[in-house]
CSV table of C-alpha atoms in Angstrom, one decimal:
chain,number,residue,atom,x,y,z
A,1,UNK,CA,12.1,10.7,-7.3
A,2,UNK,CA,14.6,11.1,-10.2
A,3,UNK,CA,17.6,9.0,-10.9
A,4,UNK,CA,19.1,11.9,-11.9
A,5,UNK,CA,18.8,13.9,-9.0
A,6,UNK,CA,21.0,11.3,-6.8
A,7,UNK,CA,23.4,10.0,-10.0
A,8,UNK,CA,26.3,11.7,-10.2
A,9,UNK,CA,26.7,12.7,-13.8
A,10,UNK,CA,30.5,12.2,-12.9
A,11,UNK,CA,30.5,9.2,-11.0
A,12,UNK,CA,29.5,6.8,-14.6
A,13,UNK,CA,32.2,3.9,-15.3
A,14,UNK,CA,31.8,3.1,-18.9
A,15,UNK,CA,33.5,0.1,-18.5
A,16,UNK,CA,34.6,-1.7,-15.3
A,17,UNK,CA,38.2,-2.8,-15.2
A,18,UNK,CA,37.8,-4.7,-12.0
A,19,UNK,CA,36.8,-8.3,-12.2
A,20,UNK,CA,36.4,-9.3,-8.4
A,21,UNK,CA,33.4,-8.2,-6.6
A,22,UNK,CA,35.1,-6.3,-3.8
A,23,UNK,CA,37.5,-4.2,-6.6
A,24,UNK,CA,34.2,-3.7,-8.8
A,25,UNK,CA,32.4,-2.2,-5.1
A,26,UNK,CA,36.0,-0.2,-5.1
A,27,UNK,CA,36.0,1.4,-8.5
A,28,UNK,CA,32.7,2.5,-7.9
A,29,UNK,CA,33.5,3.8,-4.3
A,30,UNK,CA,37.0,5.4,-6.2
A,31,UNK,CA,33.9,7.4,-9.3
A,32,UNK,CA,32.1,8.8,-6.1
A,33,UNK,CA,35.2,10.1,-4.7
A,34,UNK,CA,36.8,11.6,-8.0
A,35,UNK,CA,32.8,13.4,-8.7
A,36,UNK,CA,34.0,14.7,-4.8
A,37,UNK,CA,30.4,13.0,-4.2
A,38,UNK,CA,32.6,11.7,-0.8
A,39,UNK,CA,35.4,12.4,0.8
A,40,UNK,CA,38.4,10.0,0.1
A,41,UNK,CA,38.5,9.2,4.2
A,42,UNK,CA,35.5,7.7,4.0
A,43,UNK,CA,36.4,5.2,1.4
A,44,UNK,CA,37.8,1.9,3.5
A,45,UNK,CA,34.7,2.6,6.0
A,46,UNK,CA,31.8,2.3,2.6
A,47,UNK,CA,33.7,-0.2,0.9
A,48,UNK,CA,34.1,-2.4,4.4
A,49,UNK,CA,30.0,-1.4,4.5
A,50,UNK,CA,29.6,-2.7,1.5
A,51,UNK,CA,31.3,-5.6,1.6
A,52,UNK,CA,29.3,-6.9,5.1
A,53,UNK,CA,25.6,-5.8,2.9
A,54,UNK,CA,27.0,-8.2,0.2
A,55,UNK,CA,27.3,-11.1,2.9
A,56,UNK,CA,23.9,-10.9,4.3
A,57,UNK,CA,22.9,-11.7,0.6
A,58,UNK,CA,24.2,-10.8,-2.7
A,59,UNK,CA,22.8,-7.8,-4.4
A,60,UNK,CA,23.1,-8.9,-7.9
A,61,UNK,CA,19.5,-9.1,-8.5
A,62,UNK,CA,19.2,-10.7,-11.5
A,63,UNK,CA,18.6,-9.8,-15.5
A,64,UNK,CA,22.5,-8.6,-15.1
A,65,UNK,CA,21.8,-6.1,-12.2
A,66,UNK,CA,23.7,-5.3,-9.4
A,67,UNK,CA,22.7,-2.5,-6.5
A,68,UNK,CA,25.3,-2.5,-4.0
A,69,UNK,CA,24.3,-0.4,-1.5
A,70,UNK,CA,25.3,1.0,2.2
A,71,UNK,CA,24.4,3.8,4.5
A,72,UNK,CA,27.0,5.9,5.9
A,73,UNK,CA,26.9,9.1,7.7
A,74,UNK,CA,29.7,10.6,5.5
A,75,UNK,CA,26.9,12.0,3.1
A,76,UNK,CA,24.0,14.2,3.0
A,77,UNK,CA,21.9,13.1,0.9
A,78,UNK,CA,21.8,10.1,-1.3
A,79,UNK,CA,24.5,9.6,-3.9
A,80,UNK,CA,24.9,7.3,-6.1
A,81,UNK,CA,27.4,5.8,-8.7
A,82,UNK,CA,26.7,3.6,-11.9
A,83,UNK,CA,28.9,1.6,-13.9
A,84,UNK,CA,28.4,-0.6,-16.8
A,85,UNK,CA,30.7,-4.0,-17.7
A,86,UNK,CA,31.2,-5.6,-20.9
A,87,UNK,CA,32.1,-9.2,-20.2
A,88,UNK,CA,30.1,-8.9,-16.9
A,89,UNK,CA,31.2,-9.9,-13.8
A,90,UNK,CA,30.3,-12.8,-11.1
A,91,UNK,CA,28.7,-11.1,-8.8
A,92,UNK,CA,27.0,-14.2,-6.8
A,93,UNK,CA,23.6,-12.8,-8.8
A,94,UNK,CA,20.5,-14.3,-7.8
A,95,UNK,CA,20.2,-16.1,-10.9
A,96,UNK,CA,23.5,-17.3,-11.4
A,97,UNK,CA,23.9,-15.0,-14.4
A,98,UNK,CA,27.0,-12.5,-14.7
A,99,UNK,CA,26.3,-8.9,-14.2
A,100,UNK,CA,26.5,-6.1,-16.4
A,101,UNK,CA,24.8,-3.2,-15.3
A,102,UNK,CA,26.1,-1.5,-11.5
A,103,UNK,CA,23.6,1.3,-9.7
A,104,UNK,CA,25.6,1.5,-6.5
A,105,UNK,CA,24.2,3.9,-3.7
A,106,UNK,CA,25.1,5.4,-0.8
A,107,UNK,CA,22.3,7.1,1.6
A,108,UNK,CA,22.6,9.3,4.7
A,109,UNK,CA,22.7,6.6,7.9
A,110,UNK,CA,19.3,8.3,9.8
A,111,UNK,CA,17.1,7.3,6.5
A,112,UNK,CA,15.0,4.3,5.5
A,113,UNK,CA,12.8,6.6,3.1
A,114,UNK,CA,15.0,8.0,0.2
A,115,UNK,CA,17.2,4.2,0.4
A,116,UNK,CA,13.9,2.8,-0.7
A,117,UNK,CA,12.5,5.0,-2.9
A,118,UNK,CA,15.5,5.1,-4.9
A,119,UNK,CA,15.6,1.1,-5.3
A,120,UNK,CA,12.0,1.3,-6.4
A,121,UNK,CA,12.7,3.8,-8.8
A,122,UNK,CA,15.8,2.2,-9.8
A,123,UNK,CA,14.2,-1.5,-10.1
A,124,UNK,CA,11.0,0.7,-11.9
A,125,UNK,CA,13.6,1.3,-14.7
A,126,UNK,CA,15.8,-1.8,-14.9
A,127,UNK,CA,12.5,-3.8,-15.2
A,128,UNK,CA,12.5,-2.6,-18.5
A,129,UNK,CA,14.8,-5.0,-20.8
A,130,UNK,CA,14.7,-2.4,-23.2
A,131,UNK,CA,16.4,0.2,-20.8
A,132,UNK,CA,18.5,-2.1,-19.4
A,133,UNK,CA,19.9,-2.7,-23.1
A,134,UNK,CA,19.5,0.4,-24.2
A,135,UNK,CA,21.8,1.1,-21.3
A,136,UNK,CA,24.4,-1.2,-22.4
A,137,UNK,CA,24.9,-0.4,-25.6
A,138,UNK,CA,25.6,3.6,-24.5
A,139,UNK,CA,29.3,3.9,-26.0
A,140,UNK,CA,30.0,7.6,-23.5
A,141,UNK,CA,28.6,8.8,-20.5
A,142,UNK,CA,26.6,11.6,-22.3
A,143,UNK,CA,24.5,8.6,-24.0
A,144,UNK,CA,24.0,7.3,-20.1
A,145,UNK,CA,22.7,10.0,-19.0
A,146,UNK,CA,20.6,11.0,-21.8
A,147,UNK,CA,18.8,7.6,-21.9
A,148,UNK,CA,18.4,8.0,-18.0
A,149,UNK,CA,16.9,11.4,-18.3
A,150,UNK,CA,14.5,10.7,-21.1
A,151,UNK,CA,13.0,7.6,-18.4
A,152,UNK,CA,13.2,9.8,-15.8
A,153,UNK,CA,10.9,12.3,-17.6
A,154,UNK,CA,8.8,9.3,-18.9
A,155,UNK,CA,7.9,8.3,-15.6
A,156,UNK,CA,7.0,9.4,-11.9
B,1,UNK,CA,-6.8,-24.7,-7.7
B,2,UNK,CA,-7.7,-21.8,-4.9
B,3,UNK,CA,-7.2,-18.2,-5.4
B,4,UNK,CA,-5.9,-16.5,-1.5
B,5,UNK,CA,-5.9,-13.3,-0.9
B,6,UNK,CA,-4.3,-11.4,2.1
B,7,UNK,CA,-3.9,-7.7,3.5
B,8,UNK,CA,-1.1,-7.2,5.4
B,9,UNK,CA,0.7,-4.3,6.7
B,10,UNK,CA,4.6,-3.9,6.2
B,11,UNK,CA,5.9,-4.1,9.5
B,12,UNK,CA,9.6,-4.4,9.4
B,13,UNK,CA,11.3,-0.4,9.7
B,14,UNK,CA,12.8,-0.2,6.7
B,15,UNK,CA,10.2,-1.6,4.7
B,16,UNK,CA,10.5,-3.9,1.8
B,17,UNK,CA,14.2,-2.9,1.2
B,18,UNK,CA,16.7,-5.3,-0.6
B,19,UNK,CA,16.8,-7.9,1.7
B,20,UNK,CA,13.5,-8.7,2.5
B,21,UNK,CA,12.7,-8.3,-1.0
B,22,UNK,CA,14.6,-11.1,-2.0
B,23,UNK,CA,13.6,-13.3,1.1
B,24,UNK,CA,10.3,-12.9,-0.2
B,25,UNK,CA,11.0,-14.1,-4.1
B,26,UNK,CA,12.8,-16.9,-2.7
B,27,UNK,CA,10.1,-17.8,-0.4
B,28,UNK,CA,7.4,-17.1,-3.3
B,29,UNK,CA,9.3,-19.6,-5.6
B,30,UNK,CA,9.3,-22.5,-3.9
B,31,UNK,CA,5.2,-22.7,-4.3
B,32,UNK,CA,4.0,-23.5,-7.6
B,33,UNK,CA,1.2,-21.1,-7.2
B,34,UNK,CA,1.4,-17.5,-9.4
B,35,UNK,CA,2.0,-14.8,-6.5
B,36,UNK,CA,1.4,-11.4,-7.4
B,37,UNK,CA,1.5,-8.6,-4.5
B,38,UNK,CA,-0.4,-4.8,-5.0
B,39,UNK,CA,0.0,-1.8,-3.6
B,40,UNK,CA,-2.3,0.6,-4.1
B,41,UNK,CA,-2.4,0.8,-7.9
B,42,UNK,CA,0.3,-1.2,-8.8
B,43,UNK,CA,0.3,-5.4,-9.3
B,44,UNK,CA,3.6,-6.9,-9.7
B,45,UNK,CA,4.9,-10.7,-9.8
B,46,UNK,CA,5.5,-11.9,-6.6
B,47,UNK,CA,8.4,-14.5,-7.8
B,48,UNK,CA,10.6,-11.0,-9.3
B,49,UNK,CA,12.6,-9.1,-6.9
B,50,UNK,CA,12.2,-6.3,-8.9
B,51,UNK,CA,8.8,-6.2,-8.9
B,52,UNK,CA,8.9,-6.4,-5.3
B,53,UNK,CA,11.8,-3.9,-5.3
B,54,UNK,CA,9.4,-1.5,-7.4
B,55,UNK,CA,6.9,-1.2,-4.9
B,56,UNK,CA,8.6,0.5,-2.6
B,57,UNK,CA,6.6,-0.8,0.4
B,58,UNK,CA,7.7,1.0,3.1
B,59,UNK,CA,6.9,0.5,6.9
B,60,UNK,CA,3.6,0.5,7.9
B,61,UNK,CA,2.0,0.4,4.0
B,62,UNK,CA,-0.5,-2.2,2.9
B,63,UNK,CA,-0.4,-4.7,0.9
B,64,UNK,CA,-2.5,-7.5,-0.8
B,65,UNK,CA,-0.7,-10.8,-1.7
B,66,UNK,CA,-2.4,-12.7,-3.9
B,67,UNK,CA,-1.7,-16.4,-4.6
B,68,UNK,CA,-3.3,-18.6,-7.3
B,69,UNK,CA,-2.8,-22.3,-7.5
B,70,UNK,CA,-2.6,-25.9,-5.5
B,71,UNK,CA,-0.4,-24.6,-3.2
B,72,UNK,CA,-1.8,-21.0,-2.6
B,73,UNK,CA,-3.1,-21.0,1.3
B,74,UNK,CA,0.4,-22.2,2.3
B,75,UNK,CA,1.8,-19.3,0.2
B,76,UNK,CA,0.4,-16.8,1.4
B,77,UNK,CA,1.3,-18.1,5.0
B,78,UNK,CA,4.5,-18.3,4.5
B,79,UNK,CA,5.3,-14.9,2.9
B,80,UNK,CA,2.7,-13.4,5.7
B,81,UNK,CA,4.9,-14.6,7.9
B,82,UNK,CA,7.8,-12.4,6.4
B,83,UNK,CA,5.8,-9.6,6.4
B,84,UNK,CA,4.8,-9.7,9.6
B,85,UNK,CA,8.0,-9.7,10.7
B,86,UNK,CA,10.0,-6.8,12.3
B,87,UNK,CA,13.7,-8.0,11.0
């Protein structure tokens, strides 16, 4: 599985403006509606989703990574937004550190399979520190998605 | 120092997704032991929840947890008892 074939080359924040976890899972939520990944009725629904994931356990999984992530059936397939932040943000991480880098999916609600694959691919990547600063030092979305490509071609 | 070495099969339905993935690094790092889990051909650190995330055990796979140190044979008991269950 590609990240590219479930990123939405439109749905990339370059820089998040939000500083609270809930308004970070928003902006996100607000790049999948503006790619018209979903549909803007379905936003309270995810971002109340999103919010009861978080409390089970934080996502933030460390090295300045955070995968929020929710199922809903207002998609088709999995979608998924990414966002990057400068002064990272407290995002209860697993390590205490602040987080920088934001994969946030959304998968269809009858799937376990593609939910997981995509986490495995996604964690695949970010286990890399040079992606993950490669990643943060991309100054447009063009030098996201190039540097996501050229992994995604690397490896299977 | 004892080297233990289990096979278990994922049970819980949505396999080693996010949350039992980190249930399982918090588990592994309370033991002083190195934990390192395979899957077929890959090994990764048991005590990194991306490692575990990378996997991408899902229901009903195998895997081989692997725990090296004083405290190995509890361990592995405890993290077989996460993967054994359902939730």
């Amino acid at each position: 599985m590609k990240i590219m074939e479930f990123l939405s080359s439109k749905a990339i924040i370059m820089d998040i403006k939000s500083s609270k976890k809930e308004d970070v899972m928003r902006e996100l939520v607000d790049a999948l509606i503006n790619s018209s990944d979903i549909d803007k009725r379905s936003r309270n629904k995810i971002v109340d989703s999103l919010i009861a994931r978080e409390s089970l356990g934080s996502t933030a999984i460390g090295q300045g990574v955070a995968i929020p992530h929710t199922k809903c059936d207002c998609v088709q397939n999995l979608v998924a937004a990414f966002g990057l932040s400068k002064k990272g943000i407290d995002f209860d991480s697993l390590d205490g550190e602040p987080v920088n880098i934001f994969f946030l999916l959304i998968a269809p609600q009858d799937s376990a399979g593609p939910h997981l694959k995509a986490l495995a691919r996604i964690s695949r990547l970010l286990k890399d520190k040079y992606f993950r600063d490669g990643l943060q030092e991309c100054e447009n979305e063009d030098a996201v998605i190039r540097i996501i490509s050229q992994e995604d071609d690397k490896k299977i | 120092m004892a080297l233990v070495k289990k096979k278990l099969v994922v049970k819980n339905k949505q396999g080693l997704h996010a949350r039992p993935a980190a249930l399982f690094v918090q588990v592994a790092n309370k033991f002083e032991s190195q934990i390192t889990v395979r899957r077929d051909n890959e090994k990764v650190n048991g005590k990194s929840i991306l490692g575990i995330l990378m996997l991408g055990a899902e229901s009903g796979s195998i895997i081989i947890i692997e725990a090296d140190g004083n405290d190995a044979q509890l361990a592995v008991e405890e993290l077989e008892k996460l993967i054994n269950s359902e939730e």
